[in-house]
Short mmCIF file of C-alpha atoms in Angstrom, two decimals:
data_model
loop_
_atom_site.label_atom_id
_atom_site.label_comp_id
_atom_site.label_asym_id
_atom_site.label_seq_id
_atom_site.Cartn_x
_atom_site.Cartn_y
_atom_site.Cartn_z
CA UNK P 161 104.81 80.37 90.10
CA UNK P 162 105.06 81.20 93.81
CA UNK P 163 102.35 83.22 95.51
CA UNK P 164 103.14 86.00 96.87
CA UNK P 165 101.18 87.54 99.82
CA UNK P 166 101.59 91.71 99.69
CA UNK P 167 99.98 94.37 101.70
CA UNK P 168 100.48 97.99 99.38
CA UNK P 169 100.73 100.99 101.29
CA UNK P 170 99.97 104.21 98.31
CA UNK P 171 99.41 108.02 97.54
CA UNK P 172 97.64 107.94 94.43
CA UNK P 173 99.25 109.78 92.26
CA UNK P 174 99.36 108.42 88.73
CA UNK P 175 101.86 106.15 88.66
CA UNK P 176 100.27 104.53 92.06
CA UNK P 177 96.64 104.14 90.02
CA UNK P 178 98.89 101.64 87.86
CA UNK P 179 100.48 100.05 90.55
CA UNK P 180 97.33 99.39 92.40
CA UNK P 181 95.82 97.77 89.11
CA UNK P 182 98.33 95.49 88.84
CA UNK P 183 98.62 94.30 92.21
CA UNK P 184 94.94 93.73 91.58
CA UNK P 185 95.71 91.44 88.50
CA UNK P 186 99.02 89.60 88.63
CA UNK P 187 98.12 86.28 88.92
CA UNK P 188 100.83 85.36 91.43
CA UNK P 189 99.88 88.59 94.24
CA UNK P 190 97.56 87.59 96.56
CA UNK P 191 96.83 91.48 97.91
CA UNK P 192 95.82 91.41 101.24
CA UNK P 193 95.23 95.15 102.06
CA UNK P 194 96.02 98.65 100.84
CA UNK P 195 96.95 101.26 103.44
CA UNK P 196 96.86 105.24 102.13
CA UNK P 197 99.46 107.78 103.21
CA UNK P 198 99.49 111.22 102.49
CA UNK P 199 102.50 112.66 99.66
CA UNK P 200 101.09 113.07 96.23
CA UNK P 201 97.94 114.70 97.75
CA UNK P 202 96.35 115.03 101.10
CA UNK P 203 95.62 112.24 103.24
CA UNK P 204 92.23 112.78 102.40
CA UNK P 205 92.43 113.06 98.51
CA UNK P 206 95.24 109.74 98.91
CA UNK P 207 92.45 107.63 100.36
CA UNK P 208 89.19 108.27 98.70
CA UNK P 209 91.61 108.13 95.20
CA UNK P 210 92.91 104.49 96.46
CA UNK P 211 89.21 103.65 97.16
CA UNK P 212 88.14 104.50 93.54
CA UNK P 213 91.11 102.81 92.13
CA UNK P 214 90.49 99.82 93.97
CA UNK P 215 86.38 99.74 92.41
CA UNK P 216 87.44 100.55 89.24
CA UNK P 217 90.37 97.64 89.10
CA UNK P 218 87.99 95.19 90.07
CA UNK P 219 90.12 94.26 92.97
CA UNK P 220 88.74 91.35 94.86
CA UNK P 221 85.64 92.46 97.38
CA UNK P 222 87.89 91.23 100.79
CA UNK P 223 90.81 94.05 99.58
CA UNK P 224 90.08 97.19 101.56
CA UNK P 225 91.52 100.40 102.22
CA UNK P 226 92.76 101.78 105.37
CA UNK P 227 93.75 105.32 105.86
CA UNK P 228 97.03 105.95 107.63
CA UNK P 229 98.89 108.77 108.14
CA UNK P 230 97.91 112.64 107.53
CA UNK P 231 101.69 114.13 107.52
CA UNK P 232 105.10 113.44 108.01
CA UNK P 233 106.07 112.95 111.40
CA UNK P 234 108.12 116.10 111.89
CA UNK P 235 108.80 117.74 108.86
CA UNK P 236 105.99 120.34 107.02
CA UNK P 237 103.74 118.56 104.88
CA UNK P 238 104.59 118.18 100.84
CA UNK P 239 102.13 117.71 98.07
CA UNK P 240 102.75 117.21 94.46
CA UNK P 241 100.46 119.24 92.57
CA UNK P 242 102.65 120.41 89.73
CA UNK P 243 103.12 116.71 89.05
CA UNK P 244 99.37 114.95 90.11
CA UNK P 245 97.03 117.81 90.21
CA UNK P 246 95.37 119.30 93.15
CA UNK P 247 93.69 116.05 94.31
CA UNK P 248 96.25 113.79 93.21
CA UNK P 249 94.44 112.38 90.18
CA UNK P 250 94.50 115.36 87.97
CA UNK P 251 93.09 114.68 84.68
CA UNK P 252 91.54 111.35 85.11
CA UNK P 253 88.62 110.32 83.63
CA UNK P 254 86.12 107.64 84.49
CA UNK P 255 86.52 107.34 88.17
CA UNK P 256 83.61 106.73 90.36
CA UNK P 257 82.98 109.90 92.78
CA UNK P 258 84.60 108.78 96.26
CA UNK P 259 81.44 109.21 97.88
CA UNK P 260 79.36 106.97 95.80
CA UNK P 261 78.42 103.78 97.95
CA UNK P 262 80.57 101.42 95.66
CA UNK P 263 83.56 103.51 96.91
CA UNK P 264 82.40 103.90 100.24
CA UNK P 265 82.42 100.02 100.22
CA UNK P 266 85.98 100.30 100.09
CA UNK P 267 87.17 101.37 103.08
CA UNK P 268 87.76 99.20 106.42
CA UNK P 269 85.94 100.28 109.20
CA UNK P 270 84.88 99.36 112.63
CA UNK P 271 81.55 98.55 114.16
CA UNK P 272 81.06 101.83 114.58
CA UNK P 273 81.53 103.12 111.48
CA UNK P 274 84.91 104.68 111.58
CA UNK P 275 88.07 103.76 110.01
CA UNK P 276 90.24 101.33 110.61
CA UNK P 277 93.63 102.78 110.70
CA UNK P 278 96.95 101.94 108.41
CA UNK P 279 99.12 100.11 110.53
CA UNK P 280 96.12 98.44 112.69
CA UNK P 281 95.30 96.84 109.40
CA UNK P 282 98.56 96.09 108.39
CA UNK P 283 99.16 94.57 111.71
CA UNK P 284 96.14 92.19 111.63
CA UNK P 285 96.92 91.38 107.92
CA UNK P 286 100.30 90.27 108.11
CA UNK P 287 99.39 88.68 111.37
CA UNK P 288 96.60 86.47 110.07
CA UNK P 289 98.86 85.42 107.20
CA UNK P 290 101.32 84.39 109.33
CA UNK P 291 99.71 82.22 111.98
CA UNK P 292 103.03 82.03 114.15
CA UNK P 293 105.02 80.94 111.23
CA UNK P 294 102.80 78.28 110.32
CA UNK P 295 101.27 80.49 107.58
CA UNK P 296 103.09 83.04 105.18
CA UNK P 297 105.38 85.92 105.31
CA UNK P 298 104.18 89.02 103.74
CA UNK P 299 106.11 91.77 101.31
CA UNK P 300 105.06 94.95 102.64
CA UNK P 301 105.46 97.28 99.29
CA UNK P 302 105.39 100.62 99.42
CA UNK P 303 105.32 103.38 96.50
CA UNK P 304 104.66 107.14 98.76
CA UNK P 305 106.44 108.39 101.76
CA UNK P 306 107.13 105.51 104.26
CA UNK P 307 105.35 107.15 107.24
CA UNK P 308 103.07 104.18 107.47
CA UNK P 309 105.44 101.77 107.35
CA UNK P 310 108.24 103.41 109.77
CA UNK P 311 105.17 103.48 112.28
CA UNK P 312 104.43 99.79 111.68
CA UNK P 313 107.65 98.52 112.72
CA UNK P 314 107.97 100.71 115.61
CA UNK P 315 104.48 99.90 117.11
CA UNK P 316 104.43 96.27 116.12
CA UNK P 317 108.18 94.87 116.34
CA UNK P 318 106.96 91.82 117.59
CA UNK P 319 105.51 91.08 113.40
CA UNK P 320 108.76 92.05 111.94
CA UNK P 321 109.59 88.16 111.87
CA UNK P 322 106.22 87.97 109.51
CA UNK P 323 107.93 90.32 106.86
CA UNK P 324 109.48 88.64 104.27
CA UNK P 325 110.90 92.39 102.44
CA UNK P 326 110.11 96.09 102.39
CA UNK P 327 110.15 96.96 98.84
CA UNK P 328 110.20 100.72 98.51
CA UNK P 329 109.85 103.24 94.96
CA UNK P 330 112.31 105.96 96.19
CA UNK P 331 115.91 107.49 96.20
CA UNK P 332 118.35 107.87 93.94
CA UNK P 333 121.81 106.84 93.66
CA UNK P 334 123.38 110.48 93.03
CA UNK P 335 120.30 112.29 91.93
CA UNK P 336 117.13 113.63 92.87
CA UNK P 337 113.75 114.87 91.55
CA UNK P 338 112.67 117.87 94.19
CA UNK P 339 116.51 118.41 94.90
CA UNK P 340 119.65 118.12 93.40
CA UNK P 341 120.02 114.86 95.27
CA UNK P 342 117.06 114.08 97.36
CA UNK P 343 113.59 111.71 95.41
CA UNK P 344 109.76 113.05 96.82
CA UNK P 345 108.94 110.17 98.62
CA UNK P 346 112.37 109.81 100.70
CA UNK P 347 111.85 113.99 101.30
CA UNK P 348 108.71 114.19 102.49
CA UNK P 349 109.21 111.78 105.76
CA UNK P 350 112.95 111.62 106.06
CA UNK P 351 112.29 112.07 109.95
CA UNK P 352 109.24 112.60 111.68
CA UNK P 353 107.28 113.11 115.58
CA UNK P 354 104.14 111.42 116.00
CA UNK P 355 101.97 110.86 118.87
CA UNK P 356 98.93 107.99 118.24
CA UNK P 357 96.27 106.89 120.66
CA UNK P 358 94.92 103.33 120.20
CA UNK P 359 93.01 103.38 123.04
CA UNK P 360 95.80 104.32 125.61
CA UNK P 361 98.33 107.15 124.53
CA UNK P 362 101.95 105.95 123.39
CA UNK P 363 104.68 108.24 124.47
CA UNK P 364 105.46 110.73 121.42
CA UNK P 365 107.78 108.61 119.21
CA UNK P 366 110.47 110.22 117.36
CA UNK P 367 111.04 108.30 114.23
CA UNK P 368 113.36 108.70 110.70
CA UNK P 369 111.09 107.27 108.40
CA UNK P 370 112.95 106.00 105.61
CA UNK P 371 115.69 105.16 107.71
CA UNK P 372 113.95 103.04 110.50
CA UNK P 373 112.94 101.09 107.45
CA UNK P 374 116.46 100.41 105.97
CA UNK P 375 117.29 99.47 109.69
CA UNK P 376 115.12 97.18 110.21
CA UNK P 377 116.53 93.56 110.17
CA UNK P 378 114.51 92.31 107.20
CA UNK P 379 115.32 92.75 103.82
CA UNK P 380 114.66 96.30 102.03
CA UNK P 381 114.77 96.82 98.38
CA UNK P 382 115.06 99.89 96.70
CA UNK P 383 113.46 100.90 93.76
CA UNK P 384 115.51 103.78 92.60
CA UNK P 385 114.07 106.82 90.07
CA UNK P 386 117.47 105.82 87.79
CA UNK P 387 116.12 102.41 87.38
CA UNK P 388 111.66 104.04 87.43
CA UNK P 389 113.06 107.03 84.83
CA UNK P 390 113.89 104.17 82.22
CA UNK P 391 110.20 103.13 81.96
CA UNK P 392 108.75 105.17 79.66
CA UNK P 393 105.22 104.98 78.88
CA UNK P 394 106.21 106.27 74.48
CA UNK P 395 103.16 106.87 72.33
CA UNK P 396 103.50 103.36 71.17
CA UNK P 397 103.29 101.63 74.31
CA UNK P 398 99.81 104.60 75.54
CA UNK P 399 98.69 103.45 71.84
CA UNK P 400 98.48 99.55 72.87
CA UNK P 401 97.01 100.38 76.47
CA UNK P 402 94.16 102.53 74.51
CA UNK P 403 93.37 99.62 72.24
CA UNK P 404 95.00 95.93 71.85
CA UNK P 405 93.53 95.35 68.38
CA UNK P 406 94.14 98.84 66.54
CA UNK P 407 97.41 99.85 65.10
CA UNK P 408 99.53 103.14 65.83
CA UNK P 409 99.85 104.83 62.98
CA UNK P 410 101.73 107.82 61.96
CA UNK P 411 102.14 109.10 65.78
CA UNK P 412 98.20 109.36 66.10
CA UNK P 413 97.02 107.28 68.79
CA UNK P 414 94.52 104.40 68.96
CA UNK P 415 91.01 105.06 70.00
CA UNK P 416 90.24 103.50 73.60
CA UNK P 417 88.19 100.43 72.70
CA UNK P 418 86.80 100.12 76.47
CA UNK P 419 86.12 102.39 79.16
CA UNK P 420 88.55 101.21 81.19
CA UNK P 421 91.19 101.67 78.80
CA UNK P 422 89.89 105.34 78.13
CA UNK P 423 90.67 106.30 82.12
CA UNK P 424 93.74 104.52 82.09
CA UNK P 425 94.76 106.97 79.06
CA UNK P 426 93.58 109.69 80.88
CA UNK P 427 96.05 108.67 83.84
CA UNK P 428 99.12 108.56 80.94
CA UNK P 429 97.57 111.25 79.53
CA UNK P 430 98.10 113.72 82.20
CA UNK P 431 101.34 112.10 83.42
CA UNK P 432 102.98 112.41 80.47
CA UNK P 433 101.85 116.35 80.19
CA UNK P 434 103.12 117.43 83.56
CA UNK P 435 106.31 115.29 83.56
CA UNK P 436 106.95 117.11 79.89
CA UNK P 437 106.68 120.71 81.41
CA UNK P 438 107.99 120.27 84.60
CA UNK P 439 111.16 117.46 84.11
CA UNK P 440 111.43 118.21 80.02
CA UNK P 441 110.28 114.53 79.78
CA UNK P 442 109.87 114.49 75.78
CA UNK P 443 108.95 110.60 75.11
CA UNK P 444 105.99 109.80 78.21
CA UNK P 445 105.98 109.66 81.35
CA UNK P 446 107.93 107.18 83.71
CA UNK P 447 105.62 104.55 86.09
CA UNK P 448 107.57 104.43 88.40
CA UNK P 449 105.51 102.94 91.12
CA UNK P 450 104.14 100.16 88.81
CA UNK P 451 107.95 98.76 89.32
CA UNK P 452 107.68 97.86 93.22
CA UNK P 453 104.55 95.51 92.92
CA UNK P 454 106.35 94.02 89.11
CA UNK P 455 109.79 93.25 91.28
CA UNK P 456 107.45 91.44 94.01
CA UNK P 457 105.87 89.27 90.95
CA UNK P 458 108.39 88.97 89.00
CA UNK P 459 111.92 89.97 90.20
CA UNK P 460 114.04 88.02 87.78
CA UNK P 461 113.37 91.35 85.04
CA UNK P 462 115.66 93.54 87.71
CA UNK P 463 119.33 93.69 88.07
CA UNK P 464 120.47 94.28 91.60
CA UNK P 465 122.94 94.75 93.90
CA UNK P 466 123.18 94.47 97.89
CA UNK P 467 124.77 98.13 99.07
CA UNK P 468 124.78 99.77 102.49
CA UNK P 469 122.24 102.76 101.90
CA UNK P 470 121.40 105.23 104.45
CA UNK P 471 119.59 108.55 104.25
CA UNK P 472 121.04 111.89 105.11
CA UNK P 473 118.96 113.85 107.77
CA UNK P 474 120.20 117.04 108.39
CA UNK P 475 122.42 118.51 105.00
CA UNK P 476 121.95 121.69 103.90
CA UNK P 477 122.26 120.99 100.52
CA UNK P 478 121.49 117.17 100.64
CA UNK P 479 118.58 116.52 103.06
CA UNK P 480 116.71 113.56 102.10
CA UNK P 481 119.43 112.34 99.82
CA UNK P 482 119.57 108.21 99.34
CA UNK P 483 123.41 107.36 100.09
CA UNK P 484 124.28 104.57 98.71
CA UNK P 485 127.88 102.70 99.90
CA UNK P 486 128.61 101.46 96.33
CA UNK P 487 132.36 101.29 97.05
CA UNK P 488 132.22 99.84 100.56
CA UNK P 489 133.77 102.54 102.77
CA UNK P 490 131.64 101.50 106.22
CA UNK P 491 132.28 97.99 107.70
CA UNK P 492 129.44 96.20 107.86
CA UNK P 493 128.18 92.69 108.47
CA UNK P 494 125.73 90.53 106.19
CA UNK P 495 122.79 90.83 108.15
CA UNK P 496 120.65 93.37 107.06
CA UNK P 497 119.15 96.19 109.16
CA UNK P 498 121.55 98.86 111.16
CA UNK P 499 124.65 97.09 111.32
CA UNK P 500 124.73 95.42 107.80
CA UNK P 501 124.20 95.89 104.38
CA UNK P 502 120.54 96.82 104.67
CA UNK P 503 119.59 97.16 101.22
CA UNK P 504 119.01 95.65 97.72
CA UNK P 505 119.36 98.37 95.21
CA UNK P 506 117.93 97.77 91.68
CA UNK P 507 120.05 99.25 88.86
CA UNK P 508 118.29 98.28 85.85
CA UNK P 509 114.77 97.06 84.74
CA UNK P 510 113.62 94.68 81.38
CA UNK P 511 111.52 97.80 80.38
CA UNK P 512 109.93 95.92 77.16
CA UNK P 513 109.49 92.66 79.61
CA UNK P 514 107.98 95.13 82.33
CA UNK P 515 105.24 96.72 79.83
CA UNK P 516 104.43 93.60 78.12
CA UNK P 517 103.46 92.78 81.94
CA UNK P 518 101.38 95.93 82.58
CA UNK P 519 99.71 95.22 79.46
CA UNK P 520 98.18 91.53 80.62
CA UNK P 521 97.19 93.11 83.51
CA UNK P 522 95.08 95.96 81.44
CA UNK P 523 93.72 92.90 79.60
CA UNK P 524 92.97 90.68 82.46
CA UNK P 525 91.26 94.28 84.01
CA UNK P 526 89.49 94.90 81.26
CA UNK P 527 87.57 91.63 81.14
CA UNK P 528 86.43 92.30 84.56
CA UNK P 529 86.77 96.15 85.45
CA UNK P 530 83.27 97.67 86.47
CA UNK P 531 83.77 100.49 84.36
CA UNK P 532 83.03 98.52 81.22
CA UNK P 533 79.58 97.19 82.26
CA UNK P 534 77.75 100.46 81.31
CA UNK P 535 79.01 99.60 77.82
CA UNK P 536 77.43 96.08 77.67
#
C-alpha cells in the first residue's frame, strides 16, 4: 500500500473530529501538518478544538497545528451553530480543556512563542517533503472553507508543482445545504480580500476561494454532500463505535467500553441530534468530512467522474452554487486548472466499506488514545 503524504487543513465541527482521527490512524497517511480555518466556529474555537482532537487521537508528537485564517476574504463571516454548537464541538465529552499544557503542546509556534501561521506551515511542509522533486508530492485535503488553501497557492505558486491533488468536502451537484443550491463550506469563502504581512506587506489580494482552487493546474477532487449525505452514521453502526464486543439489541445502544469510544459517541451523539431537527435527518448523521482523508487512503471505494466545475459568484438566487458541466457545454482541454476539466467529482461512496474503515481506525485509536490511560 502506497504512502501517502497529506497536510489537513479543518474547522472542527463534528464530522472534522472524525476526519482528523483517521488521518491520525490509517496506516498508509503519513500526516504532516494540520492547518485550522475558521467556518464551523470561530477561528479561535476551530484551532484550540483541532488541538484537542489532535491529543486525544494520539496523533504522532511531530503533527502540529497551525492557525490560519480568521474570516473569509470578503464576504461576512458564517458560523454553524445550529449544526456544531457555539464552539464548534457542541456536546462532546472527554476533551482535554484547550488550555491544558498537553493541548498547548499542540500548536506550532516560533521562537518567540507565537504561532506559526496556516499557509507558512503548509509551505514548509510540502516543501520539505518535496526536496525539489527528489522527495514526495503532498495531497493537500481540505474539509472547511478553502480560505487557507486559496491563500496557499496564491502566495506560494512556486510549490504548486509539490501538490499531487486538492481534495475538497464541498458542493453539490444541484443542491445545497444553507441554500437551495449552494454547500457551507463553498458559501462561506466563495470570494474573498485579504491583506497579510509576513514581514513585508503584500499588496491586498483579491481572491475566489473555491475557485482559485479548481483553477489551479493540479488535480482537484470534489467530495460532494450527494455522495457525504449517503454515509450515515444508523444506530447500528454508533452501537459498534461505542463498543466492538457488545451486541445492539432491540434499538438500545451498546455501553462505551473505553473512554475514547464514550467522546466519540458524544461527537455522533450530538451530530445526529442537530442534523435530525434542523435537515429532518431520521437515521444519524452523515460524516461527511471523514470521506476526503478515506478517498486519499483508499480511493478505489469512490466512483468518479472528471467534469468541468466552477462556482457561481455573484447569483441572486445561486451564490456559492457548485456548477458542475456534466453534459459538456464549455470547450475545454484535458489539463486541469482554468482552461480544462479541473475537477474529479465523486458520485458515489462503498458506505459499508467506508465504516468498516472508520471502525479500524477507532480500534487502532483506542489502543493508543490518551484518554484511556486514566482507566488503566
Amino acid at each position: 500500500m502506497t504512502l501517502k503524504y497529506v497536510w489537513l487543513d479543518v474547522d472542527p465541527g463534528h464530522d472534522d473530529a472524525t476526519a482528523l482521527m483517521m488521518a491520525c490512524q490509517l496506516e498508509n497517511i503519513k500526516l504532516l501538518g494540520v492547518s485550522s480555518v475558521h467556518g464551523n466556529a470561530s477561528a479561535d474555537c476551530t484551532a484550540n478544538n483541532t488541538a484537542r482532537c489532535l491529543h486525544a487521537f494520539a496523533a504522532p508528537s511531530d503533527v502540529l497545528v497551525y492557525p490560519g485564517a480568521c474570516k473569509p476574504l470578503l464576504r461576512p463571516t458564517k458560523h454553524d451553530p445550529e449544526i456544531h454548537g457555539e464552539d464548534g464541538l457542541g456536546g462532546v465529552v472527554g476533551l482535554p480543556s484547550a488550555d491544558s499544557p498537553e493541548v498547548q503542546a499542540r500548536f506550532a509556534r516560533k521562537v518567540d512563542g507565537s504561532f506559526i501561521h496556516a499557509i507558512e506551515g503548509m509551505a514548509t511542509a510540502i516543501k520539505d517533503a518535496w526536496r525539489n522533486g527528489t522527495g514526495h508530492q503532498v495531497s493537500v485535503v481540505s474539509s472547511g472553507p478553502m480560505t487557507n488553501i486559496a491563500l496557499f497557492v496564491s502566495v506560494y505558486p512556486h510549490l504548486i508543482e509539490a501538490v499531487e491533488q486538492f481534495v475538497f468536502m464541498g458542493g453539490g451537484v444541484g443542491v445545497g445545504n444553507r441554500s437551495a443550491v449552494a454547500e457551507f463550506n463553498i458559501m462561506c469563502d466563495r470570494a474573498c480580500l485579504v491583506e497579510i504581512c509576513y514581514g513585508a506587506c503584500l499588496d491586498p489580494l483579491l481572491a475566489e476561494a473555491a475557485q482559485i482552487v479548481l483553477d489551479v493546474p493540479v488535480k482537484t477532487v470534489m467530495i460532494p454532500i450527494n455522495v457525504t449525505h449517503t454515509a450515515i452514521v444508523t444506530s447500528a453502526i454508533h452501537s459498534r463505535l461505542r463498543s466492538p464486543y457488545l451486541p445492539f439489541l432491540d434499538g438500545v445502544l451498546a455501553h462505551p467500553s473505553t473512554n475514547l469510544r464514550s467522546t466519540l459517541s458524544s461527537v455522533i451523539s450530538f451530530f445526529a441530534g442537530t442534523y435530525k431537527s434542523t435537515f429532518g435527518f431520521d437515521q444519524g448523521p452523515p460524516l461527511h468530512d471523514a470521506l476526503t482523508i478515506t478517498y486519499v487512503s483508499h480511493p478505489e471505494l469512490f466512483r468518479a467522474q472528471r467534469f468541468r466545475v466552477d462556482v457561481e459568484l455573484h447569483g441572486k438566487h445561486t451564490a456559492g452554487e457548485t456548477v458542475i458541466d456534466v453534459w459538456n457545454y464549455r470547450i475545454c482541454d484535458d489539463s486541469w486548472g482554468s482552461n480544462g476539466k479541473n475537477c474529479v467529482v465523486a458520485q458515489s461512496v462503498q458506505v459499508d466499506q467506508f465504516f468498516e474503515l472508520l471502525l479500524e481506525c477507532v480500534t487502532r485509536c483506542d489502543a493508543i488514545s490518551p484518554l484511556n490511560v486514566q482507566q488503566q
